[in-house]
mmCIF file with all atom_site columns, C-alpha atoms in Angstrom:
data_model
loop_
_atom_site.group_PDB
_atom_site.id
_atom_site.type_symbol
_atom_site.label_atom_id
_atom_site.label_alt_id
_atom_site.label_comp_id
_atom_site.label_asym_id
_atom_site.label_entity_id
_atom_site.label_seq_id
_atom_site.pdbx_PDB_ins_code
_atom_site.Cartn_x
_atom_site.Cartn_y
_atom_site.Cartn_z
_atom_site.occupancy
_atom_site.B_iso_or_equiv
_atom_site.pdbx_formal_charge
_atom_site.auth_seq_id
_atom_site.auth_comp_id
_atom_site.auth_asym_id
_atom_site.auth_atom_id
_atom_site.pdbx_PDB_model_num
ATOM 1   C CA . MET A 1 1   ? 18.284  -72.337  10.595 1.00 0.00 ? 1   MET A CA 1
ATOM 2   C CA . SER A 1 2   ? 17.334  -75.927  11.344 1.00 0.00 ? 2   SER A CA 1
ATOM 3   C CA . ALA A 1 3   ? 17.278  -77.181  14.878 1.00 0.00 ? 3   ALA A CA 1
ATOM 4   C CA . LEU A 1 4   ? 19.220  -80.327  15.664 1.00 0.00 ? 4   LEU A CA 1
ATOM 5   C CA . ARG A 1 5   ? 16.926  -83.140  16.622 1.00 0.00 ? 5   ARG A CA 1
ATOM 6   C CA . GLU A 1 6   ? 17.761  -85.613  19.307 1.00 0.00 ? 6   GLU A CA 1
ATOM 7   C CA . GLN A 1 7   ? 18.567  -88.992  17.845 1.00 0.00 ? 7   GLN A CA 1
ATOM 8   C CA . PRO A 1 8   ? 15.826  -91.506  18.723 1.00 0.00 ? 8   PRO A CA 1
ATOM 9   C CA . PRO A 1 9   ? 16.970  -94.396  20.913 1.00 0.00 ? 9   PRO A CA 1
ATOM 10  C CA . GLY A 1 10  ? 17.765  -97.801  19.467 1.00 0.00 ? 10  GLY A CA 1
ATOM 11  C CA . THR A 1 11  ? 16.084  -100.859 20.923 1.00 0.00 ? 11  THR A CA 1
ATOM 12  C CA . ASP A 1 12  ? 18.857  -101.578 23.427 1.00 0.00 ? 12  ASP A CA 1
ATOM 13  C CA . GLU A 1 13  ? 18.721  -98.030  24.786 1.00 0.00 ? 13  GLU A CA 1
ATOM 14  C CA . LEU A 1 14  ? 14.924  -98.072  24.828 1.00 0.00 ? 14  LEU A CA 1
ATOM 15  C CA . LEU A 1 15  ? 14.923  -101.309 26.847 1.00 0.00 ? 15  LEU A CA 1
ATOM 16  C CA . GLU A 1 16  ? 17.453  -99.834  29.264 1.00 0.00 ? 16  GLU A CA 1
ATOM 17  C CA . ARG A 1 17  ? 15.300  -96.736  29.733 1.00 0.00 ? 17  ARG A CA 1
ATOM 18  C CA . VAL A 1 18  ? 12.013  -98.548  30.364 1.00 0.00 ? 18  VAL A CA 1
ATOM 19  C CA . ARG A 1 19  ? 13.617  -101.150 32.622 1.00 0.00 ? 19  ARG A CA 1
ATOM 20  C CA . ALA A 1 20  ? 15.040  -98.382  34.806 1.00 0.00 ? 20  ALA A CA 1
ATOM 21  C CA . ASP A 1 21  ? 11.485  -97.480  35.839 1.00 0.00 ? 21  ASP A CA 1
ATOM 22  C CA . TYR A 1 22  ? 10.696  -100.753 37.621 1.00 0.00 ? 22  TYR A CA 1
ATOM 23  C CA . ARG A 1 23  ? 12.276  -103.849 39.153 1.00 0.00 ? 23  ARG A CA 1
ATOM 24  C CA . ARG A 1 24  ? 12.226  -106.926 36.952 1.00 0.00 ? 24  ARG A CA 1
ATOM 25  C CA . ILE A 1 25  ? 11.903  -110.327 38.609 1.00 0.00 ? 25  ILE A CA 1
ATOM 26  C CA . GLU A 1 26  ? 13.492  -113.739 38.183 1.00 0.00 ? 26  GLU A CA 1
ATOM 27  C CA . ALA A 1 27  ? 11.600  -116.941 37.442 1.00 0.00 ? 27  ALA A CA 1
ATOM 28  C CA . ARG A 1 28  ? 11.563  -118.354 40.988 1.00 0.00 ? 28  ARG A CA 1
ATOM 29  C CA . GLU A 1 29  ? 10.229  -115.086 42.445 1.00 0.00 ? 29  GLU A CA 1
ATOM 30  C CA . ALA A 1 30  ? 7.493   -114.984 39.781 1.00 0.00 ? 30  ALA A CA 1
ATOM 31  C CA . TYR A 1 31  ? 6.584   -118.593 40.532 1.00 0.00 ? 31  TYR A CA 1
ATOM 32  C CA . ASP A 1 32  ? 6.372   -117.928 44.277 1.00 0.00 ? 32  ASP A CA 1
ATOM 33  C CA . ALA A 1 33  ? 4.301   -114.758 43.786 1.00 0.00 ? 33  ALA A CA 1
ATOM 34  C CA . ALA A 1 34  ? 1.842   -116.547 41.508 1.00 0.00 ? 34  ALA A CA 1
ATOM 35  C CA . ARG A 1 35  ? 1.586   -119.499 43.882 1.00 0.00 ? 35  ARG A CA 1
ATOM 36  C CA . ASP A 1 36  ? 0.984   -117.138 46.832 1.00 0.00 ? 36  ASP A CA 1
ATOM 37  C CA . GLY A 1 37  ? -1.672  -115.262 44.852 1.00 0.00 ? 37  GLY A CA 1
ATOM 38  C CA . THR A 1 38  ? 0.247   -111.979 45.028 1.00 0.00 ? 38  THR A CA 1
ATOM 39  C CA . ALA A 1 39  ? 0.888   -111.685 41.292 1.00 0.00 ? 39  ALA A CA 1
ATOM 40  C CA . LEU A 1 40  ? -0.885  -112.404 38.038 1.00 0.00 ? 40  LEU A CA 1
ATOM 41  C CA . LEU A 1 41  ? 1.342   -114.047 35.443 1.00 0.00 ? 41  LEU A CA 1
ATOM 42  C CA . VAL A 1 42  ? 0.455   -112.920 31.911 1.00 0.00 ? 42  VAL A CA 1
ATOM 43  C CA . ASP A 1 43  ? 1.865   -114.847 28.961 1.00 0.00 ? 43  ASP A CA 1
ATOM 44  C CA . ILE A 1 44  ? 2.017   -112.618 25.863 1.00 0.00 ? 44  ILE A CA 1
ATOM 45  C CA . ARG A 1 45  ? 3.770   -115.130 23.572 1.00 0.00 ? 45  ARG A CA 1
ATOM 46  C CA . TYR A 1 46  ? 2.106   -115.821 20.276 1.00 0.00 ? 46  TYR A CA 1
ATOM 47  C CA . ALA A 1 47  ? 0.289   -119.112 19.694 1.00 0.00 ? 47  ALA A CA 1
ATOM 48  C CA . ALA A 1 48  ? 3.062   -120.890 17.775 1.00 0.00 ? 48  ALA A CA 1
ATOM 49  C CA . LEU A 1 49  ? 5.467   -120.447 20.709 1.00 0.00 ? 49  LEU A CA 1
ATOM 50  C CA . ARG A 1 50  ? 2.878   -121.565 23.240 1.00 0.00 ? 50  ARG A CA 1
ATOM 51  C CA . ASP A 1 51  ? 2.029   -124.581 21.091 1.00 0.00 ? 51  ASP A CA 1
ATOM 52  C CA . GLY A 1 52  ? 5.688   -125.501 20.653 1.00 0.00 ? 52  GLY A CA 1
ATOM 53  C CA . ASP A 1 53  ? 7.041   -124.868 24.143 1.00 0.00 ? 53  ASP A CA 1
ATOM 54  C CA . GLY A 1 54  ? 4.031   -125.248 26.401 1.00 0.00 ? 54  GLY A CA 1
ATOM 55  C CA . LEU A 1 55  ? 2.258   -123.092 28.953 1.00 0.00 ? 55  LEU A CA 1
ATOM 56  C CA . ILE A 1 56  ? 2.883   -121.925 32.472 1.00 0.00 ? 56  ILE A CA 1
ATOM 57  C CA . PRO A 1 57  ? 0.085   -123.416 34.590 1.00 0.00 ? 57  PRO A CA 1
ATOM 58  C CA . GLY A 1 58  ? -2.228  -120.704 35.872 1.00 0.00 ? 58  GLY A CA 1
ATOM 59  C CA . ALA A 1 59  ? -0.817  -117.949 33.653 1.00 0.00 ? 59  ALA A CA 1
ATOM 60  C CA . LEU A 1 60  ? -3.337  -115.784 31.854 1.00 0.00 ? 60  LEU A CA 1
ATOM 61  C CA . VAL A 1 61  ? -2.739  -115.901 28.103 1.00 0.00 ? 61  VAL A CA 1
ATOM 62  C CA . VAL A 1 62  ? -3.200  -112.510 26.453 1.00 0.00 ? 62  VAL A CA 1
ATOM 63  C CA . GLU A 1 63  ? -1.499  -111.947 23.138 1.00 0.00 ? 63  GLU A CA 1
ATOM 64  C CA . ARG A 1 64  ? 0.611   -108.808 23.023 1.00 0.00 ? 64  ARG A CA 1
ATOM 65  C CA . ASN A 1 65  ? -1.667  -106.883 20.666 1.00 0.00 ? 65  ASN A CA 1
ATOM 66  C CA . GLU A 1 66  ? -4.550  -107.163 23.178 1.00 0.00 ? 66  GLU A CA 1
ATOM 67  C CA . LEU A 1 67  ? -2.653  -106.633 26.442 1.00 0.00 ? 67  LEU A CA 1
ATOM 68  C CA . GLU A 1 68  ? -3.603  -103.038 27.239 1.00 0.00 ? 68  GLU A CA 1
ATOM 69  C CA . TRP A 1 69  ? -7.284  -103.605 26.418 1.00 0.00 ? 69  TRP A CA 1
ATOM 70  C CA . ARG A 1 70  ? -7.484  -106.719 28.562 1.00 0.00 ? 70  ARG A CA 1
ATOM 71  C CA . LEU A 1 71  ? -5.622  -105.396 31.614 1.00 0.00 ? 71  LEU A CA 1
ATOM 72  C CA . ASP A 1 72  ? -6.930  -101.826 31.797 1.00 0.00 ? 72  ASP A CA 1
ATOM 73  C CA . PRO A 1 73  ? -9.025  -101.906 35.004 1.00 0.00 ? 73  PRO A CA 1
ATOM 74  C CA . ARG A 1 74  ? -11.295 -99.198  33.562 1.00 0.00 ? 74  ARG A CA 1
ATOM 75  C CA . GLY A 1 75  ? -11.554 -100.713 30.090 1.00 0.00 ? 75  GLY A CA 1
ATOM 76  C CA . SER A 1 76  ? -14.693 -102.192 28.607 1.00 0.00 ? 76  SER A CA 1
ATOM 77  C CA . HIS A 1 77  ? -12.725 -105.185 27.243 1.00 0.00 ? 77  HIS A CA 1
ATOM 78  C CA . ARG A 1 78  ? -10.872 -106.052 30.445 1.00 0.00 ? 78  ARG A CA 1
ATOM 79  C CA . VAL A 1 79  ? -10.520 -109.577 31.759 1.00 0.00 ? 79  VAL A CA 1
ATOM 80  C CA . PRO A 1 80  ? -12.038 -110.374 35.170 1.00 0.00 ? 80  PRO A CA 1
ATOM 81  C CA . GLU A 1 81  ? -8.534  -110.525 36.675 1.00 0.00 ? 81  GLU A CA 1
ATOM 82  C CA . ALA A 1 82  ? -7.990  -106.809 35.884 1.00 0.00 ? 82  ALA A CA 1
ATOM 83  C CA . THR A 1 83  ? -9.312  -105.745 39.273 1.00 0.00 ? 83  THR A CA 1
ATOM 84  C CA . GLY A 1 84  ? -7.466  -102.467 39.816 1.00 0.00 ? 84  GLY A CA 1
ATOM 85  C CA . HIS A 1 85  ? -4.376  -100.380 39.289 1.00 0.00 ? 85  HIS A CA 1
ATOM 86  C CA . ASP A 1 86  ? -2.643  -102.019 42.274 1.00 0.00 ? 86  ASP A CA 1
ATOM 87  C CA . LEU A 1 87  ? -2.663  -105.421 40.575 1.00 0.00 ? 87  LEU A CA 1
ATOM 88  C CA . ARG A 1 88  ? 0.820   -106.921 40.423 1.00 0.00 ? 88  ARG A CA 1
ATOM 89  C CA . VAL A 1 89  ? 1.247   -108.169 36.875 1.00 0.00 ? 89  VAL A CA 1
ATOM 90  C CA . VAL A 1 90  ? 4.250   -110.172 35.681 1.00 0.00 ? 90  VAL A CA 1
ATOM 91  C CA . VAL A 1 91  ? 4.424   -110.065 31.884 1.00 0.00 ? 91  VAL A CA 1
ATOM 92  C CA . ILE A 1 92  ? 6.118   -113.027 30.218 1.00 0.00 ? 92  ILE A CA 1
ATOM 93  C CA . CYS A 1 93  ? 7.297   -113.213 26.630 1.00 0.00 ? 93  CYS A CA 1
ATOM 94  C CA . ASN A 1 94  ? 9.658   -115.770 25.135 1.00 0.00 ? 94  ASN A CA 1
ATOM 95  C CA . GLU A 1 95  ? 13.021  -114.320 26.173 1.00 0.00 ? 95  GLU A CA 1
ATOM 96  C CA . GLY A 1 96  ? 12.291  -111.184 28.222 1.00 0.00 ? 96  GLY A CA 1
ATOM 97  C CA . TYR A 1 97  ? 12.494  -108.388 25.647 1.00 0.00 ? 97  TYR A CA 1
ATOM 98  C CA . ALA A 1 98  ? 8.971   -107.703 24.388 1.00 0.00 ? 98  ALA A CA 1
ATOM 99  C CA . SER A 1 99  ? 7.713   -108.175 27.941 1.00 0.00 ? 99  SER A CA 1
ATOM 100 C CA . SER A 1 100 ? 9.771   -105.191 29.107 1.00 0.00 ? 100 SER A CA 1
ATOM 101 C CA . LEU A 1 101 ? 8.119   -102.916 26.562 1.00 0.00 ? 101 LEU A CA 1
ATOM 102 C CA . ALA A 1 102 ? 4.729   -104.385 27.463 1.00 0.00 ? 102 ALA A CA 1
ATOM 103 C CA . ALA A 1 103 ? 5.300   -103.778 31.203 1.00 0.00 ? 103 ALA A CA 1
ATOM 104 C CA . ALA A 1 104 ? 6.241   -100.159 30.433 1.00 0.00 ? 104 ALA A CA 1
ATOM 105 C CA . SER A 1 105 ? 3.004   -99.768  28.502 1.00 0.00 ? 105 SER A CA 1
ATOM 106 C CA . LEU A 1 106 ? 1.036   -101.112 31.467 1.00 0.00 ? 106 LEU A CA 1
ATOM 107 C CA . HIS A 1 107 ? 2.780   -98.558  33.697 1.00 0.00 ? 107 HIS A CA 1
ATOM 108 C CA . ARG A 1 108 ? 1.497   -95.818  31.385 1.00 0.00 ? 108 ARG A CA 1
ATOM 109 C CA . LEU A 1 109 ? -2.023  -97.202  31.971 1.00 0.00 ? 109 LEU A CA 1
ATOM 110 C CA . GLY A 1 110 ? -1.511  -96.793  35.707 1.00 0.00 ? 110 GLY A CA 1
ATOM 111 C CA . LEU A 1 111 ? -0.640  -100.398 36.565 1.00 0.00 ? 111 LEU A CA 1
ATOM 112 C CA . HIS A 1 112 ? 2.298   -99.219  38.673 1.00 0.00 ? 112 HIS A CA 1
ATOM 113 C CA . ARG A 1 113 ? 3.198   -102.696 39.951 1.00 0.00 ? 113 ARG A CA 1
ATOM 114 C CA . ALA A 1 114 ? 3.593   -104.231 36.487 1.00 0.00 ? 114 ALA A CA 1
ATOM 115 C CA . THR A 1 115 ? 6.911   -105.927 35.836 1.00 0.00 ? 115 THR A CA 1
ATOM 116 C CA . ASP A 1 116 ? 8.330   -108.599 33.573 1.00 0.00 ? 116 ASP A CA 1
ATOM 117 C CA . LEU A 1 117 ? 10.222  -111.841 33.842 1.00 0.00 ? 117 LEU A CA 1
ATOM 118 C CA . VAL A 1 118 ? 13.970  -111.686 33.258 1.00 0.00 ? 118 VAL A CA 1
ATOM 119 C CA . GLY A 1 119 ? 14.702  -114.167 30.463 1.00 0.00 ? 119 GLY A CA 1
ATOM 120 C CA . GLY A 1 120 ? 11.017  -114.781 29.778 1.00 0.00 ? 120 GLY A CA 1
ATOM 121 C CA . PHE A 1 121 ? 9.483   -118.199 29.313 1.00 0.00 ? 121 PHE A CA 1
ATOM 122 C CA . GLN A 1 122 ? 12.859  -119.684 28.412 1.00 0.00 ? 122 GLN A CA 1
ATOM 123 C CA . ALA A 1 123 ? 14.240  -118.708 31.843 1.00 0.00 ? 123 ALA A CA 1
ATOM 124 C CA . TRP A 1 124 ? 11.147  -120.165 33.511 1.00 0.00 ? 124 TRP A CA 1
ATOM 125 C CA . LYS A 1 125 ? 11.660  -123.440 31.672 1.00 0.00 ? 125 LYS A CA 1
ATOM 126 C CA . ALA A 1 126 ? 15.428  -123.473 32.348 1.00 0.00 ? 126 ALA A CA 1
ATOM 127 C CA . ALA A 1 127 ? 14.711  -123.016 36.070 1.00 0.00 ? 127 ALA A CA 1
ATOM 128 C CA . GLY A 1 128 ? 12.758  -126.286 35.994 1.00 0.00 ? 128 GLY A CA 1
ATOM 129 C CA . LEU A 1 129 ? 9.475   -124.600 36.896 1.00 0.00 ? 129 LEU A CA 1
ATOM 130 C CA . PRO A 1 130 ? 6.154   -126.177 35.863 1.00 0.00 ? 130 PRO A CA 1
ATOM 131 C CA . VAL A 1 131 ? 5.190   -126.207 32.187 1.00 0.00 ? 131 VAL A CA 1
ATOM 132 C CA . THR A 1 132 ? 2.250   -127.992 30.606 1.00 0.00 ? 132 THR A CA 1
ATOM 133 C CA . SER A 1 133 ? 1.749   -129.063 26.999 1.00 0.00 ? 133 SER A CA 1
#
């Protein structure tokens, strides 16, 4: 007798599940938090997107495939900004999808204040917030 297996979630359901575990933030709130020094903005977009659309001034650029290694406060490959598990990290991708999965991964590393930007870099840009070439 074979047991019925639960159907794995599709991407939309997976995003819904991981986003339920934290509060996402809008572009203006992310901007204010970075300006106040209460959040670290982390841009995980790949180089071609950064080259084409620009950068958020002051954001730490860490490509997605290195994110966990660079932000793990106990990791040997961490960046200096990875000061502890209480660090408020705002992950930014291009449109706000990959960043949700990345924020969930950071939660699993113990970065309980990690979140992501609703709409990603495109929402930041649409809000008229600073971008450099």
